[in-house]
mmCIF file of C-alpha atoms in Angstrom:
data_model
loop_
_atom_site.group_PDB
_atom_site.id
_atom_site.type_symbol
_atom_site.label_atom_id
_atom_site.label_comp_id
_atom_site.label_asym_id
_atom_site.label_seq_id
_atom_site.Cartn_x
_atom_site.Cartn_y
_atom_site.Cartn_z
ATOM 1 C CA MET A 1497 5.238 -11.486 18.888
ATOM 2 C CA PRO A 1498 3.570 -7.972 19.568
ATOM 3 C CA THR A 1499 0.525 -7.253 18.535
ATOM 4 C CA PRO A 1500 -0.168 -4.575 16.072
ATOM 5 C CA GLN A 1501 -1.887 -2.556 18.636
ATOM 6 C CA GLN A 1502 1.139 -3.039 20.706
ATOM 7 C CA TYR A 1503 3.376 -2.225 17.744
ATOM 8 C CA LEU A 1504 1.180 1.012 17.120
ATOM 9 C CA GLN A 1505 1.376 2.150 21.002
ATOM 10 C CA TYR A 1506 4.905 1.259 22.093
ATOM 11 C CA LEU A 1507 7.256 1.164 18.902
ATOM 12 C CA PHE A 1508 5.838 3.776 16.529
ATOM 13 C CA ASN A 1509 7.003 7.377 16.981
ATOM 14 C CA ALA A 1510 4.303 10.221 15.878
ATOM 15 C CA ASP A 1511 5.863 10.364 11.990
ATOM 16 C CA ASP A 1512 5.182 6.794 11.850
ATOM 17 C CA TRP A 1513 1.832 6.775 13.294
ATOM 18 C CA GLU A 1514 0.812 9.906 10.529
ATOM 19 C CA ASP A 1515 1.920 7.688 7.902
ATOM 20 C CA PHE A 1516 -0.084 4.817 9.219
ATOM 21 C CA THR A 1517 -3.077 6.942 9.320
ATOM 22 C CA VAL A 1518 -2.516 8.035 5.765
ATOM 23 C CA GLU A 1519 -2.865 4.308 4.883
ATOM 24 C CA TRP A 1520 -5.832 3.651 7.126
ATOM 25 C CA VAL A 1521 -7.635 7.052 5.633
ATOM 26 C CA HIS A 1522 -7.373 5.862 2.059
ATOM 27 C CA ALA A 1523 -8.913 2.341 3.298
ATOM 28 C CA LEU A 1524 -11.373 4.086 5.256
ATOM 29 C CA GLY A 1525 -12.851 6.247 2.297
ATOM 30 C CA LEU A 1526 -12.848 3.044 -0.024
ATOM 31 C CA TRP A 1527 -14.874 0.813 2.919
ATOM 32 C CA GLU A 1528 -17.331 3.722 3.479
ATOM 33 C CA GLY A 1529 -18.177 3.693 -0.446
ATOM 34 C CA GLN A 1530 -16.868 7.428 -1.057
ATOM 35 C CA PRO A 1531 -13.279 7.255 -1.799
ATOM 36 C CA TYR A 1532 -11.091 10.370 -1.077
ATOM 37 C CA LEU A 1533 -10.158 12.502 -4.219
ATOM 38 C CA ARG A 1534 -7.008 12.964 -2.076
ATOM 39 C CA VAL A 1535 -5.333 12.341 1.113
ATOM 40 C CA GLN A 1536 -2.777 14.563 2.336
ATOM 41 C CA ARG A 1537 -0.164 14.236 5.345
ATOM 42 C CA MET A 1538 -0.277 17.882 7.030
ATOM 43 C CA GLY A 1539 1.235 17.277 9.772
ATOM 44 C CA GLY A 1540 4.164 19.871 11.294
ATOM 45 C CA ALA A 1541 4.605 23.143 12.005
ATOM 46 C CA GLY A 1542 1.777 25.239 10.410
ATOM 47 C CA ASP A 1543 -0.797 22.495 10.034
ATOM 48 C CA ARG A 1544 -3.291 24.489 11.764
ATOM 49 C CA GLY A 1545 -4.858 21.497 13.487
ATOM 50 C CA ALA A 1546 -5.130 19.424 10.675
ATOM 51 C CA ASP A 1547 -2.701 16.535 10.536
ATOM 52 C CA VAL A 1548 -4.157 14.509 7.565
ATOM 53 C CA ALA A 1549 -6.758 16.012 5.087
ATOM 54 C CA ALA A 1550 -8.791 13.646 3.233
ATOM 55 C CA CYS A 1551 -10.766 15.753 0.518
ATOM 56 C CA LEU A 1552 -13.796 14.555 -0.985
ATOM 57 C CA THR A 1553 -14.045 17.212 -3.871
ATOM 58 C CA LEU A 1554 -11.226 18.943 -5.972
ATOM 59 C CA GLN A 1555 -11.680 22.070 -4.057
ATOM 60 C CA GLY A 1556 -9.504 20.365 -1.359
ATOM 61 C CA THR A 1557 -9.578 21.983 2.118
ATOM 62 C CA ALA A 1558 -11.550 24.794 0.244
ATOM 63 C CA GLY A 1559 -14.475 22.564 -0.552
ATOM 64 C CA GLU A 1560 -15.788 19.427 1.979
ATOM 65 C CA TRP A 1561 -13.048 17.781 3.610
ATOM 66 C CA HIS A 1562 -12.667 15.592 6.933
ATOM 67 C CA CYS A 1563 -9.672 16.102 9.097
ATOM 68 C CA TYR A 1564 -8.039 13.518 10.962
ATOM 69 C CA GLN A 1565 -5.838 14.521 13.882
ATOM 70 C CA CYS A 1566 -3.093 12.320 14.902
ATOM 71 C CA LYS A 1567 -2.025 12.197 18.328
ATOM 72 C CA HIS A 1568 0.635 9.647 19.845
ATOM 73 C CA TYR A 1569 0.879 9.886 23.207
ATOM 74 C CA VAL A 1570 1.903 7.437 26.091
ATOM 75 C CA LYS A 1571 -0.964 8.448 28.105
ATOM 76 C CA PRO A 1572 -4.846 8.525 26.969
ATOM 77 C CA LEU A 1573 -5.887 11.500 25.015
ATOM 78 C CA GLY A 1574 -7.896 13.774 27.152
ATOM 79 C CA GLN A 1575 -9.780 17.101 26.964
ATOM 80 C CA ALA A 1576 -6.728 18.877 27.564
ATOM 81 C CA ASP A 1577 -5.184 17.616 24.261
ATOM 82 C CA ALA A 1578 -8.299 17.721 22.268
ATOM 83 C CA PHE A 1579 -9.732 21.320 23.056
ATOM 84 C CA PRO A 1580 -6.590 23.219 21.854
ATOM 85 C CA GLU A 1581 -6.574 20.829 18.471
ATOM 86 C CA MET A 1582 -10.385 22.249 18.018
ATOM 87 C CA VAL A 1583 -9.657 25.675 18.620
ATOM 88 C CA LYS A 1584 -6.828 25.281 16.003
ATOM 89 C CA ILE A 1585 -9.421 24.070 13.072
ATOM 90 C CA PHE A 1586 -11.823 26.725 14.264
ATOM 91 C CA THR A 1587 -9.025 29.414 14.170
ATOM 92 C CA ALA A 1588 -8.241 28.212 10.515
ATOM 93 C CA LYS A 1589 -11.540 28.905 9.538
ATOM 94 C CA VAL A 1590 -11.809 32.258 10.792
ATOM 95 C CA LEU A 1591 -8.364 33.055 9.333
ATOM 96 C CA ASP A 1592 -9.699 31.761 5.986
ATOM 97 C CA LYS A 1593 -6.737 28.866 5.665
ATOM 98 C CA TYR A 1594 -9.298 26.020 5.504
ATOM 99 C CA GLU A 1595 -13.088 25.612 5.400
ATOM 100 C CA LEU A 1596 -14.572 23.715 8.144
ATOM 101 C CA PRO A 1597 -14.134 20.293 7.773
ATOM 102 C CA THR A 1598 -17.419 18.292 7.916
ATOM 103 C CA ARG A 1599 -15.798 15.478 9.859
ATOM 104 C CA TYR A 1600 -13.058 15.963 12.534
ATOM 105 C CA VAL A 1601 -11.773 12.512 13.832
ATOM 106 C CA PHE A 1602 -9.170 12.123 16.738
ATOM 107 C CA VAL A 1603 -6.817 9.127 15.736
ATOM 108 C CA ALA A 1604 -4.790 8.066 19.126
ATOM 109 C CA PRO A 1605 -3.711 4.963 20.437
ATOM 110 C CA ARG A 1606 -5.834 5.331 23.404
ATOM 111 C CA ILE A 1607 -8.761 7.625 24.002
ATOM 112 C CA GLY A 1608 -9.154 8.944 27.544
ATOM 113 C CA THR A 1609 -12.936 7.955 29.071
ATOM 114 C CA THR A 1610 -13.963 11.253 29.730
ATOM 115 C CA LEU A 1611 -13.425 12.398 26.440
ATOM 116 C CA ASP A 1612 -14.359 9.384 24.527
ATOM 117 C CA ARG A 1613 -17.991 9.907 26.525
ATOM 118 C CA LEU A 1614 -17.926 13.424 25.443
ATOM 119 C CA LEU A 1615 -17.455 12.709 21.741
ATOM 120 C CA LEU A 1616 -20.626 10.296 22.021
ATOM 121 C CA ASN A 1617 -22.390 13.502 23.374
ATOM 122 C CA PRO A 1618 -21.857 16.129 20.971
ATOM 123 C CA PRO A 1619 -24.211 18.905 22.999
ATOM 124 C CA GLN A 1620 -22.394 17.739 26.081
ATOM 125 C CA LEU A 1621 -18.973 17.966 24.198
ATOM 126 C CA ARG A 1622 -19.747 21.876 23.037
ATOM 127 C CA GLU A 1623 -21.104 22.811 26.590
ATOM 128 C CA GLU A 1624 -17.867 21.702 27.929
ATOM 129 C CA PHE A 1625 -15.538 23.264 25.431
ATOM 130 C CA LEU A 1626 -17.792 26.487 25.616
ATOM 131 C CA THR A 1627 -17.117 26.428 29.399
ATOM 132 C CA ALA A 1628 -13.496 25.744 28.991
ATOM 133 C CA TRP A 1629 -13.280 28.461 26.446
ATOM 134 C CA ASP A 1630 -15.446 31.185 28.548
ATOM 135 C CA ASP A 1631 -13.292 30.561 31.846
ATOM 136 C CA ASP A 1632 -11.263 33.567 32.732
ATOM 137 C CA ASP A 1633 -8.542 31.723 33.263
ATOM 138 C CA SER A 1634 -8.523 29.957 30.111
ATOM 139 C CA LYS A 1635 -5.449 29.176 28.035
ATOM 140 C CA LEU A 1636 -7.329 28.097 24.831
ATOM 141 C CA GLY A 1637 -7.070 30.836 21.939
ATOM 142 C CA ALA A 1638 -4.709 32.786 24.305
ATOM 143 C CA LYS A 1639 -2.131 33.877 21.389
ATOM 144 C CA LEU A 1640 -5.252 35.287 19.429
ATOM 145 C CA THR A 1641 -5.974 38.954 18.809
ATOM 146 C CA PRO A 1642 -9.188 39.731 20.570
ATOM 147 C CA GLU A 1643 -11.211 40.086 17.449
ATOM 148 C CA ALA A 1644 -9.765 36.397 16.368
ATOM 149 C CA ARG A 1645 -10.816 34.976 19.689
ATOM 150 C CA GLU A 1646 -14.489 36.482 19.572
ATOM 151 C CA ALA A 1647 -14.991 35.357 16.088
ATOM 152 C CA VAL A 1648 -13.451 31.569 17.022
ATOM 153 C CA GLY A 1649 -16.073 31.596 19.758
ATOM 154 C CA GLU A 1650 -18.662 32.687 17.869
ATOM 155 C CA LEU A 1651 -17.984 30.067 14.992
ATOM 156 C CA ALA A 1652 -17.660 27.543 18.023
ATOM 157 C CA ARG A 1653 -20.980 28.252 19.229
ATOM 158 C CA ALA A 1654 -22.772 28.099 15.970
ATOM 159 C CA THR A 1655 -21.154 24.638 14.829
ATOM 160 C CA ASP A 1656 -22.399 21.085 15.232
ATOM 161 C CA PHE A 1657 -19.883 19.272 17.632
ATOM 162 C CA SER A 1658 -21.257 15.884 16.031
ATOM 163 C CA MET A 1659 -18.264 16.400 13.573
ATOM 164 C CA PHE A 1660 -16.081 15.482 16.379
ATOM 165 C CA SER A 1661 -15.271 11.717 16.983
ATOM 166 C CA ALA A 1662 -12.722 9.302 17.669
ATOM 167 C CA GLN A 1663 -11.702 6.005 16.257
ATOM 168 C CA ASN A 1664 -11.266 2.896 18.011
ATOM 169 C CA LEU A 1665 -7.644 1.557 17.608
ATOM 170 C CA ASP A 1666 -8.922 -2.439 16.817
ATOM 171 C CA GLU A 1667 -11.226 -0.931 14.509
ATOM 172 C CA ILE A 1668 -8.537 1.111 12.650
ATOM 173 C CA VAL A 1669 -6.150 -2.102 12.810
ATOM 174 C CA ARG A 1670 -8.849 -3.997 11.381
ATOM 175 C CA LEU A 1671 -9.040 -1.942 8.610
ATOM 176 C CA HIS A 1672 -5.825 -1.400 7.965
ATOM 177 C CA ALA A 1673 -5.179 -5.327 7.691
ATOM 178 C CA THR A 1674 -7.185 -5.249 4.372
ATOM 179 C CA THR A 1675 -4.817 -2.978 2.900
ATOM 180 C CA PRO A 1676 -1.273 -4.287 1.306
ATOM 181 C CA HIS A 1677 0.574 -2.103 3.862
ATOM 182 C CA HIS A 1678 -0.555 -3.848 6.906
ATOM 183 C CA VAL A 1679 2.181 -6.977 5.986
ATOM 184 C CA ARG A 1680 4.953 -4.550 5.795
ATOM 185 C CA ARG A 1681 4.141 -2.385 8.801
ATOM 186 C CA PHE A 1682 3.481 -5.292 11.167
ATOM 187 C CA PRO A 1683 6.044 -8.617 11.100
ATOM 188 C CA GLU A 1684 3.029 -11.017 10.701
ATOM 189 C CA ARG A 1685 2.981 -14.349 8.729
ATOM 190 C CA LEU A 1686 1.681 -13.883 5.531
ATOM 191 C CA LYS A 1687 -1.832 -15.318 4.515
ATOM 192 C CA PRO A 1688 -1.415 -18.709 2.922
ATOM 193 C CA ARG A 1689 -0.505 -18.661 -0.950
ATOM 194 C CA PRO A 1690 -2.678 -20.754 -3.087
ATOM 195 C CA ASP A 1691 -1.674 -23.209 -5.421
ATOM 196 C CA ALA A 1692 -1.146 -21.661 -9.063
ATOM 197 C CA ASP A 1693 -3.444 -22.524 -11.781
ATOM 198 C CA PRO A 1694 -2.178 -25.137 -14.518
ATOM 199 C CA ALA A 1695 -1.050 -23.083 -17.496
ATOM 200 C CA PRO A 1696 -4.317 -22.601 -20.034
ATOM 201 C CA LYS A 1697 -4.063 -24.829 -22.809
ATOM 202 C CA ASP A 1698 -4.699 -21.965 -25.556
ATOM 203 C CA GLN A 1699 -2.114 -19.040 -25.285
ATOM 204 C CA LYS A 1700 -3.324 -15.928 -23.638
ATOM 205 C CA GLU A 1701 -2.588 -12.424 -25.202
ATOM 206 C CA HIS A 1702 -0.131 -11.343 -22.709
ATOM 207 C CA GLU A 1703 1.902 -14.458 -23.429
ATOM 208 C CA ALA A 1704 2.919 -13.231 -27.142
ATOM 209 C CA VAL A 1705 6.441 -11.956 -26.711
ATOM 210 C CA TYR A 1706 7.533 -14.875 -24.615
ATOM 211 C CA VAL A 1707 6.336 -17.368 -26.388
ATOM 212 C CA ARG A 1708 8.027 -15.792 -29.819
ATOM 213 C CA LYS A 1709 11.048 -15.689 -28.119
ATOM 214 C CA LEU A 1710 11.272 -19.304 -26.759
ATOM 215 C CA LEU A 1711 10.035 -20.508 -30.318
ATOM 216 C CA ALA A 1712 12.807 -18.353 -31.664
ATOM 217 C CA ALA A 1713 15.337 -20.386 -29.483
ATOM 218 C CA TYR A 1714 13.906 -23.750 -30.595
ATOM 219 C CA ASN A 1715 13.810 -22.741 -34.251
ATOM 220 C CA GLU A 1716 17.579 -21.737 -33.961
ATOM 221 C CA LYS A 1717 18.653 -24.847 -31.928
ATOM 222 C CA HIS A 1718 16.988 -27.488 -33.857
ATOM 223 C CA GLY A 1719 16.593 -26.240 -37.218
ATOM 224 C CA LEU A 1720 12.660 -26.220 -37.032
ATOM 225 C CA SER A 1721 10.212 -23.238 -38.173
ATOM 226 C CA LEU A 1722 7.416 -23.064 -35.274
ATOM 227 C CA GLN A 1723 5.206 -20.225 -35.407
ATOM 228 C CA THR A 1724 2.683 -21.037 -32.828
ATOM 229 C CA LEU A 1725 2.005 -22.549 -29.406
ATOM 230 C CA GLN A 1726 0.134 -25.634 -30.943
ATOM 231 C CA GLN A 1727 3.121 -26.651 -33.162
ATOM 232 C CA ALA A 1728 5.623 -26.452 -30.496
ATOM 233 C CA ARG A 1729 3.086 -28.419 -28.048
ATOM 234 C CA GLU A 1730 2.780 -31.196 -31.256
ATOM 235 C CA THR A 1731 6.702 -31.180 -31.527
ATOM 236 C CA GLU A 1732 8.613 -33.936 -29.358
ATOM 237 C CA ARG A 1733 11.918 -32.147 -28.957
ATOM 238 C CA VAL A 1734 10.369 -29.119 -27.588
ATOM 239 C CA ARG A 1735 7.471 -30.125 -26.166
ATOM 240 C CA ARG A 1736 8.298 -30.908 -22.568
ATOM 241 C CA HIS A 1737 10.590 -28.188 -22.177
ATOM 242 C CA PHE A 1738 7.856 -25.861 -23.560
ATOM 243 C CA THR A 1739 5.461 -27.019 -21.147
ATOM 244 C CA ARG A 1740 7.523 -26.391 -18.206
ATOM 245 C CA GLN A 1741 8.301 -22.872 -19.411
ATOM 246 C CA ARG A 1742 4.703 -22.084 -19.639
ATOM 247 C CA GLU A 1743 3.836 -23.470 -16.287
ATOM 248 C CA ALA A 1744 6.743 -21.317 -15.005
ATOM 249 C CA PHE A 1745 5.185 -18.347 -16.481
ATOM 250 C CA PHE A 1746 2.142 -18.742 -14.918
ATOM 251 C CA HIS A 1747 3.613 -19.576 -11.385
ATOM 252 C CA ALA A 1748 5.200 -16.173 -11.496
ATOM 253 C CA GLU A 1749 1.760 -14.816 -12.575
ATOM 254 C CA ALA A 1750 0.525 -16.495 -9.662
ATOM 255 C CA LEU A 1751 2.661 -14.804 -7.376
ATOM 256 C CA ARG A 1752 2.389 -11.200 -8.898
ATOM 257 C CA LEU A 1753 -1.465 -11.405 -7.997
ATOM 258 C CA PHE A 1754 -0.565 -12.943 -4.594
ATOM 259 C CA ALA A 1755 1.761 -9.991 -4.068
ATOM 260 C CA ARG A 1756 -1.110 -7.461 -5.264
ATOM 261 C CA ASP A 1757 -3.419 -8.432 -2.848
ATOM 262 C CA SER A 1758 -0.976 -9.074 0.013
ATOM 263 C CA VAL A 1759 1.983 -6.388 0.083
ATOM 264 C CA PRO A 1760 2.512 -2.908 -1.214
ATOM 265 C CA ASP A 1761 3.682 -3.094 -5.286
ATOM 266 C CA ALA A 1762 6.857 -1.901 -4.209
ATOM 267 C CA THR A 1763 7.915 -5.621 -2.556
ATOM 268 C CA TYR A 1764 7.120 -7.328 -5.383
ATOM 269 C CA ALA A 1765 8.739 -5.258 -7.685
ATOM 270 C CA ALA A 1766 11.689 -5.604 -5.259
ATOM 271 C CA ILE A 1767 11.968 -9.458 -5.959
ATOM 272 C CA GLU A 1768 11.787 -9.001 -9.766
ATOM 273 C CA THR A 1769 14.546 -6.279 -9.664
ATOM 274 C CA ASP A 1770 16.775 -8.306 -7.687
ATOM 275 C CA LEU A 1771 16.682 -11.314 -9.991
ATOM 276 C CA TYR A 1772 17.030 -8.994 -13.064
ATOM 277 C CA ASP A 1773 20.127 -7.391 -11.758
ATOM 278 C CA VAL A 1774 21.427 -11.073 -11.329
ATOM 279 C CA VAL A 1775 20.210 -12.568 -14.697
ATOM 280 C CA ILE A 1776 20.949 -9.730 -16.885
ATOM 281 C CA GLU A 1777 25.074 -10.080 -16.243
ATOM 282 C CA ILE A 1778 24.365 -13.567 -17.542
ATOM 283 C CA GLU A 1779 22.240 -12.637 -20.722
ATOM 284 C CA ASP A 1780 24.305 -10.075 -21.580
ATOM 285 C CA ARG A 1781 27.316 -12.485 -22.413
ATOM 286 C CA ASP A 1782 28.238 -14.192 -25.468
ATOM 287 C CA TYR A 1783 26.604 -17.708 -26.489
ATOM 288 C CA ASP A 1784 26.434 -19.740 -29.693
ATOM 289 C CA LEU A 1785 22.981 -20.178 -29.229
ATOM 290 C CA GLY A 1786 19.714 -18.314 -27.889
ATOM 291 C CA HIS A 1787 18.729 -21.554 -26.223
ATOM 292 C CA ASP A 1788 22.331 -21.741 -24.186
ATOM 293 C CA ARG A 1789 21.640 -17.969 -23.407
ATOM 294 C CA MET A 1790 18.335 -18.746 -21.725
ATOM 295 C CA ASP A 1791 19.677 -22.045 -19.997
ATOM 296 C CA ALA A 1792 22.335 -20.220 -18.564
ATOM 297 C CA VAL A 1793 19.902 -17.375 -17.229
ATOM 298 C CA MET A 1794 17.377 -20.328 -16.108
ATOM 299 C CA ASP A 1795 20.600 -21.774 -14.038
ATOM 300 C CA ALA A 1796 21.062 -18.584 -12.475
ATOM 301 C CA ALA A 1797 17.466 -17.760 -11.618
ATOM 302 C CA MET A 1798 16.994 -21.354 -9.982
ATOM 303 C CA ALA A 1799 20.356 -20.648 -7.849
ATOM 304 C CA HIS A 1800 19.267 -17.202 -6.879
ATOM 305 C CA GLN A 1801 18.223 -16.424 -3.470
ATOM 306 C CA PRO A 1802 15.448 -13.928 -2.708
ATOM 307 C CA ASN A 1803 16.388 -10.939 -0.292
ATOM 308 C CA GLN A 1804 15.013 -12.334 3.133
ATOM 309 C CA HIS A 1805 14.564 -9.024 4.292
ATOM 310 C CA ASN A 1806 11.564 -9.184 1.961
ATOM 311 C CA VAL A 1807 8.217 -10.280 3.168
ATOM 312 C CA LEU A 1808 7.554 -12.101 -0.212
ATOM 313 C CA ALA A 1809 10.689 -14.200 -0.075
ATOM 314 C CA PRO A 1810 9.537 -17.247 2.146
ATOM 315 C CA VAL A 1811 6.635 -17.962 -0.461
ATOM 316 C CA VAL A 1812 8.970 -17.325 -3.575
ATOM 317 C CA ARG A 1813 9.555 -20.695 -5.229
ATOM 318 C CA THR A 1814 12.045 -22.091 -8.097
ATOM 319 C CA LYS A 1815 9.519 -22.321 -10.428
ATOM 320 C CA ASP A 1816 8.465 -18.603 -9.928
ATOM 321 C CA LEU A 1817 12.039 -16.774 -10.597
ATOM 322 C CA MET A 1818 12.144 -19.094 -13.756
ATOM 323 C CA GLY A 1819 8.774 -17.986 -14.410
ATOM 324 C CA LEU A 1820 9.682 -14.135 -13.596
ATOM 325 C CA CYS A 1821 12.668 -14.338 -16.489
ATOM 326 C CA HIS A 1822 9.934 -15.377 -19.145
ATOM 327 C CA HIS A 1823 8.273 -12.433 -17.802
ATOM 328 C CA LEU A 1824 11.209 -10.186 -18.018
ATOM 329 C CA ALA A 1825 11.350 -11.567 -21.603
ATOM 330 C CA ASN A 1826 7.709 -10.924 -22.279
ATOM 331 C CA ASP A 1827 8.637 -7.203 -20.855
ATOM 332 C CA ASP A 1828 11.475 -7.199 -23.530
ATOM 333 C CA ARG A 1829 14.082 -6.849 -20.741
ATOM 334 C CA LEU A 1830 15.441 -10.298 -21.570
ATOM 335 C CA THR A 1831 15.896 -11.478 -25.168
ATOM 336 C CA TRP A 1832 17.319 -15.170 -26.027
ATOM 337 C CA CYS A 1833 18.402 -15.086 -29.625
ATOM 338 C CA LYS A 1834 21.472 -12.697 -30.764
ATOM 339 C CA GLU A 1835 19.193 -11.752 -33.757
ATOM 340 C CA GLU A 1836 16.482 -10.243 -31.523
ATOM 341 C CA LEU A 1837 19.644 -8.631 -29.441
ATOM 342 C CA GLN A 1838 20.670 -6.451 -32.520
#
């Protein structure tokens, strides 16, 4: 299986690369302890040298911000690629389009050796840039008016070139792997899913709705008047069934927490939505008893196969699907007894 680095270099296109960079930049801000207030993809015509803008203040690019310049080339990124981009960001400042960023990072699958060494030596980088800029045959800024070109040159001479840097691809991948986006981007195995914790002895606050609906189904079927979890636990006719339903609820809760830390939110939401689309047709039918309705929904859930294109599908268990039905009931999207449907 290709590595993430190989996917990035050979299978991603320029748009994919910019989207990937946005995900990485969000993680970078968190990792550095200075979360960006806004990360905006700017690439395209008129971006003026800023593919991704990461803003540290509410002023956006009119305040302090960092520029991430995305270059997805087959060949390593060299000076001939970098210098024109640097001209663009200087020009944007001269034309009052952006403030000059305090950090400007080239994000490319491969950085050429010469450029990489220059970026590690800001004074030499500045010297090389200005030499290329002042060359009589230079094409840098050739489309600028003489006044604008002179202003860009003055700005470059007054700028600390330590603002320019590049990021190593392995480091980018390593940090991106800490995000939920990584497993969606790259077909790697999910990390092992831990076992679900047992259902707690006492009812948790967030269990109130689905427990109430379970008790209503038991009361209707068996002529009982259960009102609390403890009463259900002490009633032999329902105790075993009730215990299994709570176990299923917390299995689904464990799946939700695992998904939260492993995949994008939409991945888990798709599992839940696909199940709901199946069981709502079953729940909507007429039944003599609410318990019968619940049994029919659970049968459908146990027979349901999650979409195999969903990266979570391999770790979804039958008990999760049963528990998800109780989560849906907890969210008032499913109900067992007819009285509660009216």
